[in-house]
Coordinates of C-alpha atoms in Angstrom, one line a residue:
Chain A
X1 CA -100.3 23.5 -16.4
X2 CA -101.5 27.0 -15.9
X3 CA -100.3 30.2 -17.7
X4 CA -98.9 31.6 -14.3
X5 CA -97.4 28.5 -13.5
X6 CA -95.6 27.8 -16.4
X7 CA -94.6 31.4 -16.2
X8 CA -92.9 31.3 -12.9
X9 CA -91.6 27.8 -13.7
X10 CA -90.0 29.8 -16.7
X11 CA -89.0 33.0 -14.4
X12 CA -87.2 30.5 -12.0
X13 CA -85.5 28.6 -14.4
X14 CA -84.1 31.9 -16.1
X15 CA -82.8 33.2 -12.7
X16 CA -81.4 29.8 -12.1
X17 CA -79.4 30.1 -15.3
X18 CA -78.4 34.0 -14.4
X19 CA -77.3 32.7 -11.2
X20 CA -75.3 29.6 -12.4
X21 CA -73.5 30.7 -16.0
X22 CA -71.3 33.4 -14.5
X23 CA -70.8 31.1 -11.4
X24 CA -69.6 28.4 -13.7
X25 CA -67.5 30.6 -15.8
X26 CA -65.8 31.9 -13.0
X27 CA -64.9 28.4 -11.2
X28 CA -63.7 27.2 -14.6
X29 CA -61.8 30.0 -15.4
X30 CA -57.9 29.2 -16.3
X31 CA -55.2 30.9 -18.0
X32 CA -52.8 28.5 -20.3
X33 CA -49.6 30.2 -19.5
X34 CA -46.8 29.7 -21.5
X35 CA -44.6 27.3 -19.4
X36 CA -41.0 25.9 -20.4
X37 CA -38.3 24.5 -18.3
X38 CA -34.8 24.6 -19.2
X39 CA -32.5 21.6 -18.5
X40 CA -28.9 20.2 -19.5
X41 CA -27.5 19.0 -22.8
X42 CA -28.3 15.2 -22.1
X43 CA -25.3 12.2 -22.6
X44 CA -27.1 9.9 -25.6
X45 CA -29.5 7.7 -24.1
X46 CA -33.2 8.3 -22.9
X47 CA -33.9 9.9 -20.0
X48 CA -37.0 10.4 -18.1
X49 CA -36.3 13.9 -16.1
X50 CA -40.2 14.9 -13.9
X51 CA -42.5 14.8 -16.5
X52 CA -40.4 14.7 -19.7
X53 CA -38.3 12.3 -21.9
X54 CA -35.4 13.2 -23.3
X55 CA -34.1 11.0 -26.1
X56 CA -30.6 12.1 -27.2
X57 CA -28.7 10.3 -30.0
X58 CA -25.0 9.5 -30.4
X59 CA -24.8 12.3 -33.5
X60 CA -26.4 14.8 -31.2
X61 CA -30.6 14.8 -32.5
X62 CA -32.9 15.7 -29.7
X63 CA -36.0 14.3 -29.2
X64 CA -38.5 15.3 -26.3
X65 CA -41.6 14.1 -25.1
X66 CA -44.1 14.1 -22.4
X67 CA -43.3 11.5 -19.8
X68 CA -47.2 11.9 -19.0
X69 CA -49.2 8.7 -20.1
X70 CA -51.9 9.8 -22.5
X71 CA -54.4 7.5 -21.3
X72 CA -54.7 9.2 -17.4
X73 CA -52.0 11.2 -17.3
X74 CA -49.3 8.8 -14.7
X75 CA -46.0 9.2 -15.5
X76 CA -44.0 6.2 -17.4
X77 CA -40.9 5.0 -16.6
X78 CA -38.3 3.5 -19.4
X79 CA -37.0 0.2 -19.0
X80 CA -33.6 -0.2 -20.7
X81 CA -33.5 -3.8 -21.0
X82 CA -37.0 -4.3 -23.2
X83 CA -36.2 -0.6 -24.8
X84 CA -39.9 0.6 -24.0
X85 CA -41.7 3.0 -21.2
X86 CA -44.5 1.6 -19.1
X87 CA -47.0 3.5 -17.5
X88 CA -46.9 2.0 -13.4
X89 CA -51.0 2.9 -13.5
X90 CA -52.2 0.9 -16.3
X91 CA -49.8 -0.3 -18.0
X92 CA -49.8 1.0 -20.7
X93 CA -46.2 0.3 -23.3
X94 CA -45.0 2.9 -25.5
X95 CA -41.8 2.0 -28.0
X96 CA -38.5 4.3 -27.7
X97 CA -40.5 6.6 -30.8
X98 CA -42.9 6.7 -27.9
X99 CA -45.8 5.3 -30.3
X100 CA -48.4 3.0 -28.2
X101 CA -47.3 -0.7 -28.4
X102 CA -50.0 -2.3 -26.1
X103 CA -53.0 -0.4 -24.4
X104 CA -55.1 1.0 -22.6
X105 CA -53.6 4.1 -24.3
X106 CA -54.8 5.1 -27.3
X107 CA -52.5 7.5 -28.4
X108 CA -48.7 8.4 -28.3
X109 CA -46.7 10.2 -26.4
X110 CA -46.7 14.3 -26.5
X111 CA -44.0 15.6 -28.6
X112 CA -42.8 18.9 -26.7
X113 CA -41.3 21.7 -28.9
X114 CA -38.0 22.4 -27.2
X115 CA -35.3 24.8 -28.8
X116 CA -31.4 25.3 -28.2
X117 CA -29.8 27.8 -26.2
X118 CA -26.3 29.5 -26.4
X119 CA -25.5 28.3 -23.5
X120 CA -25.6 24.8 -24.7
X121 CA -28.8 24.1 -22.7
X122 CA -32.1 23.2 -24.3
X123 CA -35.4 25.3 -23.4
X124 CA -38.7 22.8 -23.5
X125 CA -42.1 24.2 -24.3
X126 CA -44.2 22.3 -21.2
X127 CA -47.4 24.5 -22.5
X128 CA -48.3 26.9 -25.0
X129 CA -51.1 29.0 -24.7
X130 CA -52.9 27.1 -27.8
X131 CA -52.5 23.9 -26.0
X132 CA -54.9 22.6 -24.0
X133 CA -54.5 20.6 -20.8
Chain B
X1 CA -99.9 0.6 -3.4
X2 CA -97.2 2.1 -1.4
X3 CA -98.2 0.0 1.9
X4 CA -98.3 -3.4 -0.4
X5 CA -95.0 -2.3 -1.4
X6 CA -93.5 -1.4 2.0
X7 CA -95.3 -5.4 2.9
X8 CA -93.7 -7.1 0.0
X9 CA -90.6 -5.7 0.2
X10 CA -89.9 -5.2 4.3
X11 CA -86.9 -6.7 5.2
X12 CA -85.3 -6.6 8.9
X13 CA -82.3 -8.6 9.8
X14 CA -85.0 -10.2 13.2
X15 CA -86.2 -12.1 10.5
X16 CA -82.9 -13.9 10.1
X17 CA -82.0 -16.1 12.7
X18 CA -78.2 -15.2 12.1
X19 CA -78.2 -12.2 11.7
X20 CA -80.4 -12.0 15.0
X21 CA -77.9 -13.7 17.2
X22 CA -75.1 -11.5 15.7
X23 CA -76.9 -8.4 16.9
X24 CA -77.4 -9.6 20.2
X25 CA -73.6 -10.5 20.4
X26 CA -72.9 -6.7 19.4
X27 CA -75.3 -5.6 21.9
X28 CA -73.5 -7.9 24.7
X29 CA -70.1 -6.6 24.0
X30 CA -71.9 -2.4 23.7
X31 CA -70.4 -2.0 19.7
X32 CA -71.8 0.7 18.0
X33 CA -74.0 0.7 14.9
X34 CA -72.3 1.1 11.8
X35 CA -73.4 4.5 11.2
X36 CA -73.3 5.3 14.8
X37 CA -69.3 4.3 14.2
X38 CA -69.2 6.3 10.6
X39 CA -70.5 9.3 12.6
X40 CA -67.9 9.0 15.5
X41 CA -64.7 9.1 12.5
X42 CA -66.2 11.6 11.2
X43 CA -66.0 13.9 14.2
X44 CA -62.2 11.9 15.2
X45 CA -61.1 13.0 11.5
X46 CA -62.1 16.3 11.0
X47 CA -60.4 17.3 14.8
X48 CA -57.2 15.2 13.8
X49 CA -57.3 17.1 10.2
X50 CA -57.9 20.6 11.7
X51 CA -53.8 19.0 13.7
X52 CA -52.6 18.1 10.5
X53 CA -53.5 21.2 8.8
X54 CA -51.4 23.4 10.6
X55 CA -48.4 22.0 10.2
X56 CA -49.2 20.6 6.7
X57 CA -48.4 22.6 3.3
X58 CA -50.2 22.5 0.6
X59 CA -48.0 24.1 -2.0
X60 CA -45.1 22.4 -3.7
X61 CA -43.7 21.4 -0.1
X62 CA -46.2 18.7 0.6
X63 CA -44.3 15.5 0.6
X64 CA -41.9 17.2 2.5
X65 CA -44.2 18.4 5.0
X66 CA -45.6 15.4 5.2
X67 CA -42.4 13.8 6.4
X68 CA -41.5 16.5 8.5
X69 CA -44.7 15.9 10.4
X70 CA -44.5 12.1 10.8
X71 CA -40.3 12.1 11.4
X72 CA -39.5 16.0 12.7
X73 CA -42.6 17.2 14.8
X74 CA -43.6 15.5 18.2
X75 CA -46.3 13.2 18.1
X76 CA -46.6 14.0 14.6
X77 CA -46.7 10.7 13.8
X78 CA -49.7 9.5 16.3
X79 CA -51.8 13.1 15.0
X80 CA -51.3 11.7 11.5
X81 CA -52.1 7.6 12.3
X82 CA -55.0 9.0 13.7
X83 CA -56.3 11.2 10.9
X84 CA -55.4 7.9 8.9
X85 CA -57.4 5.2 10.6
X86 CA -60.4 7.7 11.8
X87 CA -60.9 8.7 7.5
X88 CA -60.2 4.5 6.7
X89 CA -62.8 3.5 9.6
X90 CA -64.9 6.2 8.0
X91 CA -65.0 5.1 4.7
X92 CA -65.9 1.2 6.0
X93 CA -68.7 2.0 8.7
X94 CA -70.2 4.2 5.8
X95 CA -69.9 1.7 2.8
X96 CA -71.5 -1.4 5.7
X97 CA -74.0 1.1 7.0
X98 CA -75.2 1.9 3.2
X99 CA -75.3 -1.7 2.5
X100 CA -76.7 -2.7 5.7
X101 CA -79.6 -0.1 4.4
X102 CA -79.8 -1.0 0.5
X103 CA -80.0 -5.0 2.4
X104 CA -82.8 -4.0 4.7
X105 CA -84.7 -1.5 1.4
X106 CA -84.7 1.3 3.9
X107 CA -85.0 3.2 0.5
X108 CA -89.0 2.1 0.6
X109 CA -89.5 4.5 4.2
X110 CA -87.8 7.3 3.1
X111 CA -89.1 10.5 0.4
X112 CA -86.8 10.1 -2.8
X113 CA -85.3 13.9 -2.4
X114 CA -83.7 12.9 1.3
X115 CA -83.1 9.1 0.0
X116 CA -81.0 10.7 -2.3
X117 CA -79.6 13.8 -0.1
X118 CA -78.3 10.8 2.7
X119 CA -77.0 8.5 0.0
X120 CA -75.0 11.1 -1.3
X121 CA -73.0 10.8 1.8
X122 CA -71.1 7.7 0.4
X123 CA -69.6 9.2 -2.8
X124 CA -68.8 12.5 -0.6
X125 CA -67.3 10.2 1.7
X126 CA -65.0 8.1 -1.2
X127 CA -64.1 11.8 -2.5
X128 CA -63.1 12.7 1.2
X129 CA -60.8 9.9 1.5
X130 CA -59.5 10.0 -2.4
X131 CA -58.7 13.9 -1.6
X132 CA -56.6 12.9 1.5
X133 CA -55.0 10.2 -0.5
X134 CA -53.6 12.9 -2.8
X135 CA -52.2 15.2 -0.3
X136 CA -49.3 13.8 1.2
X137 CA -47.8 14.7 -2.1
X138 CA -46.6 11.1 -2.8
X139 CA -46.1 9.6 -6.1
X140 CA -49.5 7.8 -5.1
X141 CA -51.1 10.8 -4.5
X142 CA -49.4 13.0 -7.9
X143 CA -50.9 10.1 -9.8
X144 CA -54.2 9.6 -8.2
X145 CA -54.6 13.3 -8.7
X146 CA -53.7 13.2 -12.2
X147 CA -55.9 10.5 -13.3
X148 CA -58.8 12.2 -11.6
X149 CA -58.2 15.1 -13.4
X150 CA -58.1 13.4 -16.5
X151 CA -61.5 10.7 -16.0
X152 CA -63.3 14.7 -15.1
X153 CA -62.2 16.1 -18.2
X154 CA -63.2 13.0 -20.6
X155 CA -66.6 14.0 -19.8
X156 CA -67.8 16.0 -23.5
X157 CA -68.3 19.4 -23.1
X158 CA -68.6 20.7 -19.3
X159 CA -65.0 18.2 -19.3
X160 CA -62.5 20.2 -19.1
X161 CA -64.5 23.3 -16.7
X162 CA -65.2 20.2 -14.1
X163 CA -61.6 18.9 -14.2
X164 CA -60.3 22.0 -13.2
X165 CA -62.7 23.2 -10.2
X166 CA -61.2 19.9 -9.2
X167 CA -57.9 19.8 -9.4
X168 CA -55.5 21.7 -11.7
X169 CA -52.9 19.5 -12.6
X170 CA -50.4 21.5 -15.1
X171 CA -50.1 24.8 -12.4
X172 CA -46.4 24.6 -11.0
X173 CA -46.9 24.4 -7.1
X174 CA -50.7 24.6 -7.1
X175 CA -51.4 20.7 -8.0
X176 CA -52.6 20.6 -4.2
X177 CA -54.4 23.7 -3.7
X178 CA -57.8 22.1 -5.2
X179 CA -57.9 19.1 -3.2
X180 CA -57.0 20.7 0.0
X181 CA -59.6 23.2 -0.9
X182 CA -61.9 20.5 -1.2
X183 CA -60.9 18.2 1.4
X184 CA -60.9 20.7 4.2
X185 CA -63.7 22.8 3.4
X186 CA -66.0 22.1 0.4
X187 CA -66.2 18.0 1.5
X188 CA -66.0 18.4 4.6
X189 CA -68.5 20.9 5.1
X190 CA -71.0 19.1 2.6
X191 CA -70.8 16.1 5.0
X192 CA -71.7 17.8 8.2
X193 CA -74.6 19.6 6.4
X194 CA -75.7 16.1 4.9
X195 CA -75.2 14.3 8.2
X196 CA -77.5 16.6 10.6
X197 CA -79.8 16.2 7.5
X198 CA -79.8 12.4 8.0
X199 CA -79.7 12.1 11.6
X200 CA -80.2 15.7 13.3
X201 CA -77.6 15.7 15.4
X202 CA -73.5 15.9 14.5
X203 CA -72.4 14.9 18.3
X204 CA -71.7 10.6 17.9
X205 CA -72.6 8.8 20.9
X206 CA -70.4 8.0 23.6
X207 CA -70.0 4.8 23.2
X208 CA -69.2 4.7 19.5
X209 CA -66.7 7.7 20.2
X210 CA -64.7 5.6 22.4
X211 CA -64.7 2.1 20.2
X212 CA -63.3 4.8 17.5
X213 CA -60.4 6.5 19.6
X214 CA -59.6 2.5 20.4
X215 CA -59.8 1.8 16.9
X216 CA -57.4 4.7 15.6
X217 CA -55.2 5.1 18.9
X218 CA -53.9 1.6 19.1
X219 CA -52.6 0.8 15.3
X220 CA -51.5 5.0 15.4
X221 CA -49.2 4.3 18.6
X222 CA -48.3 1.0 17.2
X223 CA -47.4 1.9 13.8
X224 CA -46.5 5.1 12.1
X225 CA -48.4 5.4 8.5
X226 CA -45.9 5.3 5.6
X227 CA -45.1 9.0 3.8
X228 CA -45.3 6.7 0.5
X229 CA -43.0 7.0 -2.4
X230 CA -41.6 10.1 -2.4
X231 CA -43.2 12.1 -5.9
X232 CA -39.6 11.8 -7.8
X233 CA -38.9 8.8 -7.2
X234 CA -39.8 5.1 -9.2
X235 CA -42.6 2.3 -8.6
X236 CA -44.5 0.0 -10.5
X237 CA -47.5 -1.0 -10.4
X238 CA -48.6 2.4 -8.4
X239 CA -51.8 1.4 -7.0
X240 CA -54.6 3.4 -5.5
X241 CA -56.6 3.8 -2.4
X242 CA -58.1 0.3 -1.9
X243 CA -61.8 0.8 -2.6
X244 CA -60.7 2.3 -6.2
X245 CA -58.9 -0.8 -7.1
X246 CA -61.7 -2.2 -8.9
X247 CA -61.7 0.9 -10.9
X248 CA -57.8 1.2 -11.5
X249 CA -58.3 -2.1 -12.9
X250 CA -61.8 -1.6 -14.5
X251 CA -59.8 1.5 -16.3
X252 CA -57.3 -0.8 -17.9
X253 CA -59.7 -2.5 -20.0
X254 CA -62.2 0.0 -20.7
X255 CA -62.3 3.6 -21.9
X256 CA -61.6 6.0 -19.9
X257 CA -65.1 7.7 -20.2
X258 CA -67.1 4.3 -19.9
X259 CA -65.3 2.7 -16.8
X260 CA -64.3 5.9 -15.2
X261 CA -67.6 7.8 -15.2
X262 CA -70.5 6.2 -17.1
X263 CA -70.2 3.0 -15.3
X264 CA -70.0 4.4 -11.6
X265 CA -72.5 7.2 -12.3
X266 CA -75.2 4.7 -13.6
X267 CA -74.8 2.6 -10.8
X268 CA -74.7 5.7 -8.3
X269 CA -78.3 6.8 -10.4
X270 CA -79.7 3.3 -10.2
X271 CA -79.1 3.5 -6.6
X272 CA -80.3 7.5 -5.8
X273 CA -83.6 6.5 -7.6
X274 CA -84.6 3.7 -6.0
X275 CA -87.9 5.1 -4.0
X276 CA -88.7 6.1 -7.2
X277 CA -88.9 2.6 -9.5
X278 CA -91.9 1.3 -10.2
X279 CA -92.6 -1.1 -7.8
X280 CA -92.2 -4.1 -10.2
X281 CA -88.7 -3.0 -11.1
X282 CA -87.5 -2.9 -8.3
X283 CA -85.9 -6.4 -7.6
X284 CA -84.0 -6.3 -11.0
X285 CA -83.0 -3.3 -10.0
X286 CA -81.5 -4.1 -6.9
X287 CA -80.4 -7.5 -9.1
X288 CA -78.4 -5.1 -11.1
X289 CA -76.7 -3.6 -8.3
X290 CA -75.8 -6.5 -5.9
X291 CA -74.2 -8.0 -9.2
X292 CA -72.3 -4.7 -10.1
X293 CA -71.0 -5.1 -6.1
X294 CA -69.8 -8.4 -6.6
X295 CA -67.9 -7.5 -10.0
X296 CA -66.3 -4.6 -8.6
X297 CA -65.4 -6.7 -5.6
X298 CA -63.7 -9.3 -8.1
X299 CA -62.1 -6.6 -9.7
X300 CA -61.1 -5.2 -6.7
X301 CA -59.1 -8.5 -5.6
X302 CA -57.7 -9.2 -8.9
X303 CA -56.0 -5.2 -8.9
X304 CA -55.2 -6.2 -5.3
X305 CA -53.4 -9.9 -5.4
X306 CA -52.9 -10.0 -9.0
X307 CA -51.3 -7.4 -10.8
X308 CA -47.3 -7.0 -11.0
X309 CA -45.2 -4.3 -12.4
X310 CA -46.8 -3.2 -15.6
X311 CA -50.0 -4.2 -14.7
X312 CA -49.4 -7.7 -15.6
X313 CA -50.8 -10.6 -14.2
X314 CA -48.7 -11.8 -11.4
X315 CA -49.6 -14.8 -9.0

């Protein structure tokens, strides 16, 4: 290859990458807002409410997850009778602790920090801005 | 070496006595040519979809917008069948005319760069119809969007940045904004540019414009398309649009990565760079292909006839 060739070659490529870097930084660009959702003090049971579990016990613990598989991201249902959520995509099985009991899933269910109110109703932490989505 | 190819490898559907007497009997009864049919859904869907689009909102109103057009607004049923059968007749003319093609090794007449350009049109044309299977803003679609949200972002490192140009999935009331971004302009306009490329002209033939109004008229008039399950409520299985059944159920066994992108990008490269194999690789090339078709087709029928609720095999 000749000198001025591989010079222009060069030249184009480093326009191409001037032109392209802010164009991909600006499509990709999104802010991880802080996002909670406040609901009602649950009766005990387990609840799938939109995209969260709520798992309340007779004594009154709280536990809240994502209802979002993590395997592609379908929402799982609970089914009383065999005490485990199934994903309606994949089916994927998670146990009431919402640990994986048969694939494809790989990992558990999101735990979402959630906190009391006065009010008596609990405020869920859907994203924080050191999550990613 | 490229006319020894073009001699070896020359295949025309006269040389097939059935295929010959099928082609006369479409001639006799004046059908179009597949991609003379793909053409004329094309230019039925995008007039239907610039309909839909004015009474349809993308926002956190969808679903509901979606019903209000097929129950509420006159004929907004028939505008909507339409739209529906023009994209479904779409997506099959263009899948039969790329096989029809990859059948006859057109691949060996054209330059690689427009062999890949027109080729292109197929995937373009699954991501037109996957987009419009999201927006109704059924549970279908709020799942369909999801999981291509998440198959973008298991790609390593541009992931995440790609997942999000196509959908933004964790946004409150802008889970449709993407898609319909993408389905109305950024698709749509990516297929006209690619079809004058192909064929030079974007105006369908009579002929194959009036088998396609038959085509999406009658079953529209006939029968109003189903809003789906509306995005709160319960189903199971939830499957997707029928060509990605093979990969719903591809996806269950595999890795997310692996079955989602790998797999369907190494076929879709195989494919692009077939005028450039070396002539001897060719046939296993095209080996490797026809058998990938026939796996995705069994997979495709077992996700269609044989999975219950929980994806469980059900006969």
């Amino acid at each position: 290859m000749k000198r001025r060739t591989l010079l222009w070659n060069s030249l184009k490529s480093v326009l191409w990458v001037g032109f392209l870097f802010p164009v991909v930084r600006f499509l990709g660009f999104k802010q991880n807002l802080q996002r909670t959702l406040v609901v009602n003090r649950p009766a005990a049971g387990i609840w799938v409410k939109d995209s969260i579990v709520l798992k309340a016990g007779p004594d009154g613990q709280l536990e809240v997850f994502s209802a979002k598989c993590t395997h592609l991201g379908c929402r799982v249902h609970f089914l009383p009778d065999n005490h485990f959520f199934e994903c309606p995509c994949h089916g994927s099985r998670y146990d009431a602790e919402g640990q994986v009991i048969r694939g494809p899933a790989r990992r558990p269910l999101r735990r979402l920090p959630f906190r009391w109110l006065k009010n008596g109703k609990i405020e869920i932490t859907l994203i924080s801005p050191a999550q990613k989505s | 070496m490229m006319e020894r190819m073009q001699k070896s490898l020359n295949r025309t559907p006269l040389q097939y006595p059935v295929l010959q007497k099928l082609r006369h009997w479409r001639q006799n009864l004046g059908l179009p040519l597949w991609g003379e049919l793909s053409l004329a859904s094309l230019f039925v869907a995008i007039l239907s979809g610039v309909l839909l689009a004015i009474h349809y909102d993308p926002g956190p109103g969808a679903f509901s917008s979606v019903v209000k057009i097929n129950e509420t607004i006159p004929f907004g049923f028939f505008i909507r069948g339409v739209h529906y059968y023009s994209a479904e007749i779409f997506v099959i003319a263009t899948i039969v005319h790329t096989l029809d093609h990859f059948w006859r090794r057109s691949f060996i007449r054209y330059p690689l760069g427009m062999w890949m350009m027109i080729s292109l049109l197929l995937p373009l044309a699954f991501w037109a119809d996957f987009t419009g299977f999201i927006l109704p803003g059924n549970l279908e679609g709020r799942f369909a969007g999801e999981i291509m949200h998440h198959l973008a972002g298991s790609i390593p490192v541009i992931g995440q940045t790609f997942a999000n140009i196509l959908i933004q999935v964790d946004q409150p009331g802008h889970f449709f904004r993407l898609p319909y971004l993408h389905h109305v302009v950024t698709i749509t306009l990516a297929l006209i540019f690619l079809t004058q490329v192909h064929i030079q002209r974007l105006t369908p033939f009579r002929s194959a414009l009036l088998w396609t109004l038959i085509l999406c008229i009658v079953p529209a008039t006939l029968h109003t398309v189903s809003v789906g399950i509306p995005p709160n409520g319960v189903a199971d299985p939830v499957k997707g649009p029928w060509y990605f059944l093979g990969l719903q159920e591809l996806l269950s066994h595999a890795a997310p990565f692996w079955a989602g992108v790998v797999a369907p990008a190494a076929l879709l490269a195989l494919f692009l760079s077939l005028p450039a194999l070396p002539y001897k690789w060719v046939k296993s090339v095209e080996v490797v292909l026809w058998l990938g078709l026939a796996v995705y087709v069994v997979l495709t029928c077992i996700a269609a006839f044989f999975r219950g609720p929980g994806w469980a095999w059900t006969f």
